[in-house]
mmCIF file of C-alpha atoms in Angstrom:
data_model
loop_
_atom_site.group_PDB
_atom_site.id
_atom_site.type_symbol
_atom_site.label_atom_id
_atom_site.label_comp_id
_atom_site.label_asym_id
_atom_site.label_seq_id
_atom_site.Cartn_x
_atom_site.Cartn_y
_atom_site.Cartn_z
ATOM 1 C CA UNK A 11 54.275 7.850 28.321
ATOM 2 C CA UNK A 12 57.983 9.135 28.886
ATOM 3 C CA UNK A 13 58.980 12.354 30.760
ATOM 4 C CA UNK A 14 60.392 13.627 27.104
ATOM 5 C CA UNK A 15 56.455 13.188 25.566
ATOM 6 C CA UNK A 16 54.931 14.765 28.730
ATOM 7 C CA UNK A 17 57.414 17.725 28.128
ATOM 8 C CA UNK A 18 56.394 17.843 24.292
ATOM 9 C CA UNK A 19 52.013 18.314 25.596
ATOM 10 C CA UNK A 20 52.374 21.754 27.020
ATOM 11 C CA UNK A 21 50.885 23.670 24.239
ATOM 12 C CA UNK A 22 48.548 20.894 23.487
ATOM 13 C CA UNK A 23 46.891 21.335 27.626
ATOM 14 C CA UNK A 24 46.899 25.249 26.817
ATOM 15 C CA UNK A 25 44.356 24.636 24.383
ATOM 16 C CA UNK A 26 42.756 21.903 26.232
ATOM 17 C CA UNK A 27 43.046 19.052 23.488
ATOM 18 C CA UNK A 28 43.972 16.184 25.982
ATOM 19 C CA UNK A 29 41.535 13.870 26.532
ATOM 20 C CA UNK A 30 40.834 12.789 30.155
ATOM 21 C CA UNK A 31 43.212 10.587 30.650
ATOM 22 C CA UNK A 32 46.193 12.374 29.402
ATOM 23 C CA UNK A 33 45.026 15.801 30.922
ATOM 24 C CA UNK A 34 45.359 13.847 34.218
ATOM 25 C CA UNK A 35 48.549 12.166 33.561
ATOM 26 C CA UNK A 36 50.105 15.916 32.176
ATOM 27 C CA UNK A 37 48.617 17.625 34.984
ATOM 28 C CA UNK A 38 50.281 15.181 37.617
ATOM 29 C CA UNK A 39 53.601 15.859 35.736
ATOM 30 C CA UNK A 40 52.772 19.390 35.911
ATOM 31 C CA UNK A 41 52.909 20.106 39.470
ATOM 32 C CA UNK A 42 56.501 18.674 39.866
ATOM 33 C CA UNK A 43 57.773 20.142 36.230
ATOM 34 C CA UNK A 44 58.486 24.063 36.752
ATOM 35 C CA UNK A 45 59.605 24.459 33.015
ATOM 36 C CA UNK A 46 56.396 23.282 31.681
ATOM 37 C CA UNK A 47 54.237 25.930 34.378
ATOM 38 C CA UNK A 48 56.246 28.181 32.215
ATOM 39 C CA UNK A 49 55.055 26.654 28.855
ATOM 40 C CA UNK A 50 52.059 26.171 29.885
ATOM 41 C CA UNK A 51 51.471 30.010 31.258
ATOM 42 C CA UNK A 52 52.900 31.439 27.578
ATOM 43 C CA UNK A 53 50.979 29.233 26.173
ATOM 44 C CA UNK A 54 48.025 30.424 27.809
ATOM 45 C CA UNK A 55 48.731 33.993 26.750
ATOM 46 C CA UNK A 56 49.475 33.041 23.272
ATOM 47 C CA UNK A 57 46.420 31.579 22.751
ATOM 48 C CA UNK A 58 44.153 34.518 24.201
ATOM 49 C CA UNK A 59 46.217 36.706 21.860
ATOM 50 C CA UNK A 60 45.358 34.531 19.157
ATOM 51 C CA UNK A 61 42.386 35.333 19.183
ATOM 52 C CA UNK A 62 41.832 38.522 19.187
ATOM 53 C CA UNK A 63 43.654 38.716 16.364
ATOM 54 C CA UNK A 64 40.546 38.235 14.341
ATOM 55 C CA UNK A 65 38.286 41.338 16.055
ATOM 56 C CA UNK A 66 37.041 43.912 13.768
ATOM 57 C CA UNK A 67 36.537 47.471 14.509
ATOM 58 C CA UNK A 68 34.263 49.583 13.409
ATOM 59 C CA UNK A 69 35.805 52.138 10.288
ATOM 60 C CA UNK A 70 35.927 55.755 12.324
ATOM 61 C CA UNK A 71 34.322 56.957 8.947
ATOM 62 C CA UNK A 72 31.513 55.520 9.935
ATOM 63 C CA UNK A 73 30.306 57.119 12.966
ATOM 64 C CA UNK A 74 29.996 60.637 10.531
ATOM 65 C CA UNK A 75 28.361 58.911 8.309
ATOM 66 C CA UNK A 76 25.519 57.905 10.653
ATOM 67 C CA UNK A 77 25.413 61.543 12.100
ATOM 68 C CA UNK A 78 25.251 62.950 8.546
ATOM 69 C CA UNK A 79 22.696 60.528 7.805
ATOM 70 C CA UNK A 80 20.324 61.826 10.994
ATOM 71 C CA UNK A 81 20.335 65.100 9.875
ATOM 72 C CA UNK A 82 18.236 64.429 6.812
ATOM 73 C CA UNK A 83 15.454 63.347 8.664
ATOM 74 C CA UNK A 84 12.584 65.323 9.104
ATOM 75 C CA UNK A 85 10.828 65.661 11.433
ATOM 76 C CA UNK A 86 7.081 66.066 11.916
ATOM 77 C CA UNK A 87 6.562 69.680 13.739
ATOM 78 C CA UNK A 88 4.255 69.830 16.756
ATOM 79 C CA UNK A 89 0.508 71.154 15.850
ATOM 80 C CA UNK A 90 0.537 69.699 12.360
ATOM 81 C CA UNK A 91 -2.864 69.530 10.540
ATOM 82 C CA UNK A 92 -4.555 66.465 10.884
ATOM 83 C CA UNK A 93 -4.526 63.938 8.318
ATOM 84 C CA UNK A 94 -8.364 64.291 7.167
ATOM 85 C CA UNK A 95 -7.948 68.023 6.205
ATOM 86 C CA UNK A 96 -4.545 67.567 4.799
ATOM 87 C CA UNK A 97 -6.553 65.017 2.334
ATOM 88 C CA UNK A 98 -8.842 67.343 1.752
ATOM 89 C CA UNK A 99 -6.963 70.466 0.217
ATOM 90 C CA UNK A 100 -4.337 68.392 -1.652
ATOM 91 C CA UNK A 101 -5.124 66.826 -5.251
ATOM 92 C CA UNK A 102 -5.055 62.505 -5.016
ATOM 93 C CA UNK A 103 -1.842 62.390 -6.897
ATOM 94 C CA UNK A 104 -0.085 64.742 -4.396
ATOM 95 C CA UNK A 105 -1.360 62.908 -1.418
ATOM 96 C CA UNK A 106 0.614 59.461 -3.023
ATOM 97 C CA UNK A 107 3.849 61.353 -3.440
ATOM 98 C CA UNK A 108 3.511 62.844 0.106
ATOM 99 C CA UNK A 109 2.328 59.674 1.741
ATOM 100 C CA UNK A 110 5.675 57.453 -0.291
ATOM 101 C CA UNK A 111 7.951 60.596 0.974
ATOM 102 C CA UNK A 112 6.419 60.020 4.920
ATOM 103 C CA UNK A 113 6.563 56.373 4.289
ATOM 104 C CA UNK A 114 10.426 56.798 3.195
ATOM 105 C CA UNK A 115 10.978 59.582 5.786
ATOM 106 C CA UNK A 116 9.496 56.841 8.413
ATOM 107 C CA UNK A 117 12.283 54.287 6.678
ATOM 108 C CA UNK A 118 15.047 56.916 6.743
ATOM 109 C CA UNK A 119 14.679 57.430 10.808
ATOM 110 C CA UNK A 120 14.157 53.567 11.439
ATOM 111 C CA UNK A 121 17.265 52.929 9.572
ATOM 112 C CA UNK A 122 18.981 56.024 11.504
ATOM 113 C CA UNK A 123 17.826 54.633 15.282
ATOM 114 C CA UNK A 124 19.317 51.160 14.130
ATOM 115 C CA UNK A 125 22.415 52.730 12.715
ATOM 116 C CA UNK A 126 23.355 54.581 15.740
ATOM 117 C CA UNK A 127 23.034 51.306 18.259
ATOM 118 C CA UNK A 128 24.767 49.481 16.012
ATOM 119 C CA UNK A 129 27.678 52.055 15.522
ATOM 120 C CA UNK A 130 27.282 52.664 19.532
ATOM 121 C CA UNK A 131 27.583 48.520 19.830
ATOM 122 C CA UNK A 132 30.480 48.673 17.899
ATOM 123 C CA UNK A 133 32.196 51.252 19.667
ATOM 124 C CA UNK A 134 31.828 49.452 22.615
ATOM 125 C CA UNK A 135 33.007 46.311 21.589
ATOM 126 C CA UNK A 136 36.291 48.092 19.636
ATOM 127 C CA UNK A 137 36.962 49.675 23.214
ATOM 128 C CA UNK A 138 36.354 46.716 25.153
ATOM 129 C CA UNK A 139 38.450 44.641 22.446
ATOM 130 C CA UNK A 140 41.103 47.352 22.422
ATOM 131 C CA UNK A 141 41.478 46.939 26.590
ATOM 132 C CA UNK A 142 41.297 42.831 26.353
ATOM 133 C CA UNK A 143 44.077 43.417 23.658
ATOM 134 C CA UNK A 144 46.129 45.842 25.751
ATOM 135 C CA UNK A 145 45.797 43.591 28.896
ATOM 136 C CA UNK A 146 46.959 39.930 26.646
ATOM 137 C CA UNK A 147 49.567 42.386 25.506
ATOM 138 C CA UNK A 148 51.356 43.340 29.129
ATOM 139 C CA UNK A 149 50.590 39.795 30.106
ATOM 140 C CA UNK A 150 52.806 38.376 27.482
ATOM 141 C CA UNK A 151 55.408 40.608 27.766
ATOM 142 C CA UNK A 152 55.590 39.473 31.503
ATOM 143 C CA UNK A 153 55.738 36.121 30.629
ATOM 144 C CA UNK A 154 58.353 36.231 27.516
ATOM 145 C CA UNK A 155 60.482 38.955 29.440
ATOM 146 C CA UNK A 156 64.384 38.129 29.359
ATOM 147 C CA UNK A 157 64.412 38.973 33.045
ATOM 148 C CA UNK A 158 61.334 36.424 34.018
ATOM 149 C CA UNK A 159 62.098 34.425 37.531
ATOM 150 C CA UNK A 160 58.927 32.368 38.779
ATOM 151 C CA UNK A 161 57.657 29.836 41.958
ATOM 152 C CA UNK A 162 55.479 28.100 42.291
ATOM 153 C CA UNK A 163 52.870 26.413 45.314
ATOM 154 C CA UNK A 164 50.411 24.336 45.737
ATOM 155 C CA UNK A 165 47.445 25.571 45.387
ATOM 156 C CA UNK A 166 43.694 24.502 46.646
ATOM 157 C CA UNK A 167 43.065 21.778 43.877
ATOM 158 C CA UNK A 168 46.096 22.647 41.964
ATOM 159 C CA UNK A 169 49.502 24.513 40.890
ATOM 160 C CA UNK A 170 50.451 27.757 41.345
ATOM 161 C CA UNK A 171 53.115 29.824 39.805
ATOM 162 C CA UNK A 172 53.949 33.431 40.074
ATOM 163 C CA UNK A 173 56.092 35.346 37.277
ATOM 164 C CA UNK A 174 58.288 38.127 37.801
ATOM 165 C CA UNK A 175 59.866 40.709 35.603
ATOM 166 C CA UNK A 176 62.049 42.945 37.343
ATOM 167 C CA UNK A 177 63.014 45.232 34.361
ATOM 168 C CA UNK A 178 59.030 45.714 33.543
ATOM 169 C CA UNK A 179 58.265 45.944 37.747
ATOM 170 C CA UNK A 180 55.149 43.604 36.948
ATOM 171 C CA UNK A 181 53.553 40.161 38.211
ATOM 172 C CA UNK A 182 51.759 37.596 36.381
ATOM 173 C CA UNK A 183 50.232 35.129 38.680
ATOM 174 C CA UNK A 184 49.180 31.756 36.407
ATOM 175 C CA UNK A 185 46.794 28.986 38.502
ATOM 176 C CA UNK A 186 46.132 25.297 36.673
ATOM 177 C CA UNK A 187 43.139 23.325 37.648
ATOM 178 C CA UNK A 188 42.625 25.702 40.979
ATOM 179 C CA UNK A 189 39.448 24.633 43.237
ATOM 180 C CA UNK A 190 36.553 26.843 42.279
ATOM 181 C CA UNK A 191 35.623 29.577 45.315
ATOM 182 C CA UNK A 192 32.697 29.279 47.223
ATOM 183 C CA UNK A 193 29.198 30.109 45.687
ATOM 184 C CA UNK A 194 29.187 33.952 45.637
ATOM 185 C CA UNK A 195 33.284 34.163 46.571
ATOM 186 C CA UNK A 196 35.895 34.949 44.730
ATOM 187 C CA UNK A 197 39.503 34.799 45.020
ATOM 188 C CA UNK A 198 41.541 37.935 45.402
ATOM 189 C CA UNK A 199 45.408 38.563 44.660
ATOM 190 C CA UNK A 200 47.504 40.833 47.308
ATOM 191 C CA UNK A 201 51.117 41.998 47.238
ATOM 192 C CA UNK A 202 52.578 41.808 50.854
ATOM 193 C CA UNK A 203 54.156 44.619 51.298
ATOM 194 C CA UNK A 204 55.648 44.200 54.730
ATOM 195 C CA UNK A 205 52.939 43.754 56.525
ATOM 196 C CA UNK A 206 50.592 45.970 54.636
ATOM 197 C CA UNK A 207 48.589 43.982 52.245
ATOM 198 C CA UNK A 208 48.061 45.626 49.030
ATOM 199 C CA UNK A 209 45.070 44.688 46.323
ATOM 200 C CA UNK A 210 46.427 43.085 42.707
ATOM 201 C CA UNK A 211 43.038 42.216 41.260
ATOM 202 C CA UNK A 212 40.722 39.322 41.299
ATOM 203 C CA UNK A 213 40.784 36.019 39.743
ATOM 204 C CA UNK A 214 37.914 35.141 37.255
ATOM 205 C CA UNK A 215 35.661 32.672 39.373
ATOM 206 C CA UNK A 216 34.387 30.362 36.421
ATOM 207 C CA UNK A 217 38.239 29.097 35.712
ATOM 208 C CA UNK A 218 40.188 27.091 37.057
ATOM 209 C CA UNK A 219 43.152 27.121 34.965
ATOM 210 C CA UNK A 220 44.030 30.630 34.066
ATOM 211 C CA UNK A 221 46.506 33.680 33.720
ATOM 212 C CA UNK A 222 46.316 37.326 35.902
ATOM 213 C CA UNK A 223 48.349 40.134 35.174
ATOM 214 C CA UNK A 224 48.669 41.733 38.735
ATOM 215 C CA UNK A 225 47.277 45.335 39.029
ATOM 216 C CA UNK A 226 49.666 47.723 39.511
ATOM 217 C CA UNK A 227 53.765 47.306 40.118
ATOM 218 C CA UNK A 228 55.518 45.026 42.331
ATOM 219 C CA UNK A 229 57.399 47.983 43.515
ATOM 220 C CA UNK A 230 59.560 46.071 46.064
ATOM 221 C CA UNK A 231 56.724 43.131 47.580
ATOM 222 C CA UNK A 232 57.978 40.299 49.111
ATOM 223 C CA UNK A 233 55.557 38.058 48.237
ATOM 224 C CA UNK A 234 52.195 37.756 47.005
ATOM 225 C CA UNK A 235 48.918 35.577 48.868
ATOM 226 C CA UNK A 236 45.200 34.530 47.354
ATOM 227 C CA UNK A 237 42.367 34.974 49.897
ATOM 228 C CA UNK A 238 38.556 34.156 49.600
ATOM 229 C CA UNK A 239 37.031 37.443 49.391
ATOM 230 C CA UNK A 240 32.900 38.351 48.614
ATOM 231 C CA UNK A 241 32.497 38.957 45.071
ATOM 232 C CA UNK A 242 33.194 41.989 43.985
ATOM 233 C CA UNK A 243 36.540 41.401 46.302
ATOM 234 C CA UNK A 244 37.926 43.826 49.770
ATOM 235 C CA UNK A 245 39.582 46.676 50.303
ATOM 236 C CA UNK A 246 41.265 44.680 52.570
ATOM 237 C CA UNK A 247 41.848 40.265 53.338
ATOM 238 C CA UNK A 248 39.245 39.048 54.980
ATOM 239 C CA UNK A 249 40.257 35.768 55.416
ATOM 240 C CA UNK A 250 43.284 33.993 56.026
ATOM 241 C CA UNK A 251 45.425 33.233 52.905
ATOM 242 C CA UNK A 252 44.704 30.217 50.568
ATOM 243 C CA UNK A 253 48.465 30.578 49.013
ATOM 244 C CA UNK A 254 51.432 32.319 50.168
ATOM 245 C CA UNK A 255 54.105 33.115 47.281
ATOM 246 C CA UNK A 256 57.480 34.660 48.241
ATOM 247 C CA UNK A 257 58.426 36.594 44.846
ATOM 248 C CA UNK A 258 61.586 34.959 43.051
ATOM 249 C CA UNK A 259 64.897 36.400 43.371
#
């Protein structure tokens, strides 16, 4: 396989459709090839945006709908006569027509209980999709900014590269086939501000090839480091760093 193929698999190893054996031949290219880190990070992004391009929300028409619907319902007061003596005073015809009408009543609030966890469910999964959307969104625009300058380290098990966009002040940091934490650890991304170490967020444990927009600005760092935190991550390092990155120039 020639350098010119290996260039040409990039967006192919975003979407992990290598087999073995050319995932490991790629990946050995990778962590000597800067422009294809690059590829492979917008790739990355590309692909997660991708896909929530098929989410559905929930019509906002919908959530009056189910609140008009509850209001219909009625309910059964406290200290209502028992069902014997209500048999007794009322002719057999009007006990069917009042037992169908408790029977749909029973229906109608059923079907109102289930309507409002399903409209709350959908709610929450239009914010949540809304956020995810939001956050592939800034990531991109890191990547694909004209300004974007990047480095890249080794990394435990794998490559590092950090992306830069002065104009937007913001950091992606992408990591292919990185060593999985300890159990219960997790690794956390600072901004070195002198020497003041400032939190950027955590990395998701269960991957090892993945892409972090950087909480909050660069705002003038020098650099950037990973260290194995608890889960949950620190306030402040608690280790020493895994990775040191000086931001590009």
């Amino acid at each position: 396989m020639t350098t010119t193929d290996l260039h040409a698999l990039t967006g192919a190893y975003a979407v992990h459709a290598l087999d073995g054996e050319e995932r490991a031949v790629f990946e050995r290219h990778l962590a000597e090839c800067d422009d294809c880190r690059q590829e492979v990070a917008e790739f990355t992004a590309t692909a997660g945006r991708l896909a929530l391009a098929s989410t559905v929300r929930a019509r906002p028409v919908m959530r009056e709908q189910v609140l008009q619907r509850i209001t219909t319902v009625r309910q059964v007061p406290p200290g209502a006569a028992p069902l014997e003596r209500v048999r007794r005073g009322v002719p057999r015809g009007r006990r069917l027509a009042r037992l169908a009408l408790a029977a749909s009543v029973a229906a109608a609030t059923a079907f109102g209980g289930t309507a409002v966890w399903q409209f709350q469910r959908a709610q929450d999964a239009s914010r949540e999709a809304a956020q995810a959307q939001r956050y592939v969104e800034d990531l991109a625009g890191v990547l694909a900014a004209p300004d974007a300058k990047s480095r890249s380290a080794k990394v435990p098990g794998g490559a590092g590269t950090l992306v830069v966009s002065a104009g937007l002040d913001r950091a992606v940091f992408v990591a292919s086939h990185m060593a999985a934490p300890p159990r219960g650890k997790v690794y956390q991304l600072w901004f070195a501000d002198g020497e003041e170490m400032r939190s950027a967020g955590l990395m998701d444990p269960e991957r090892s090839t993945q892409a972090v927009l950087m909480r909050g600005e660069v705002d003038g760092a020098s650099g950037i480091g990973i260290t194995v935190e608890p889960a949950g991550g620190s306030e402040q390092p608690t280790s020493a760093p895994v990775a040191l990155l000086g931001v590009p120039a």
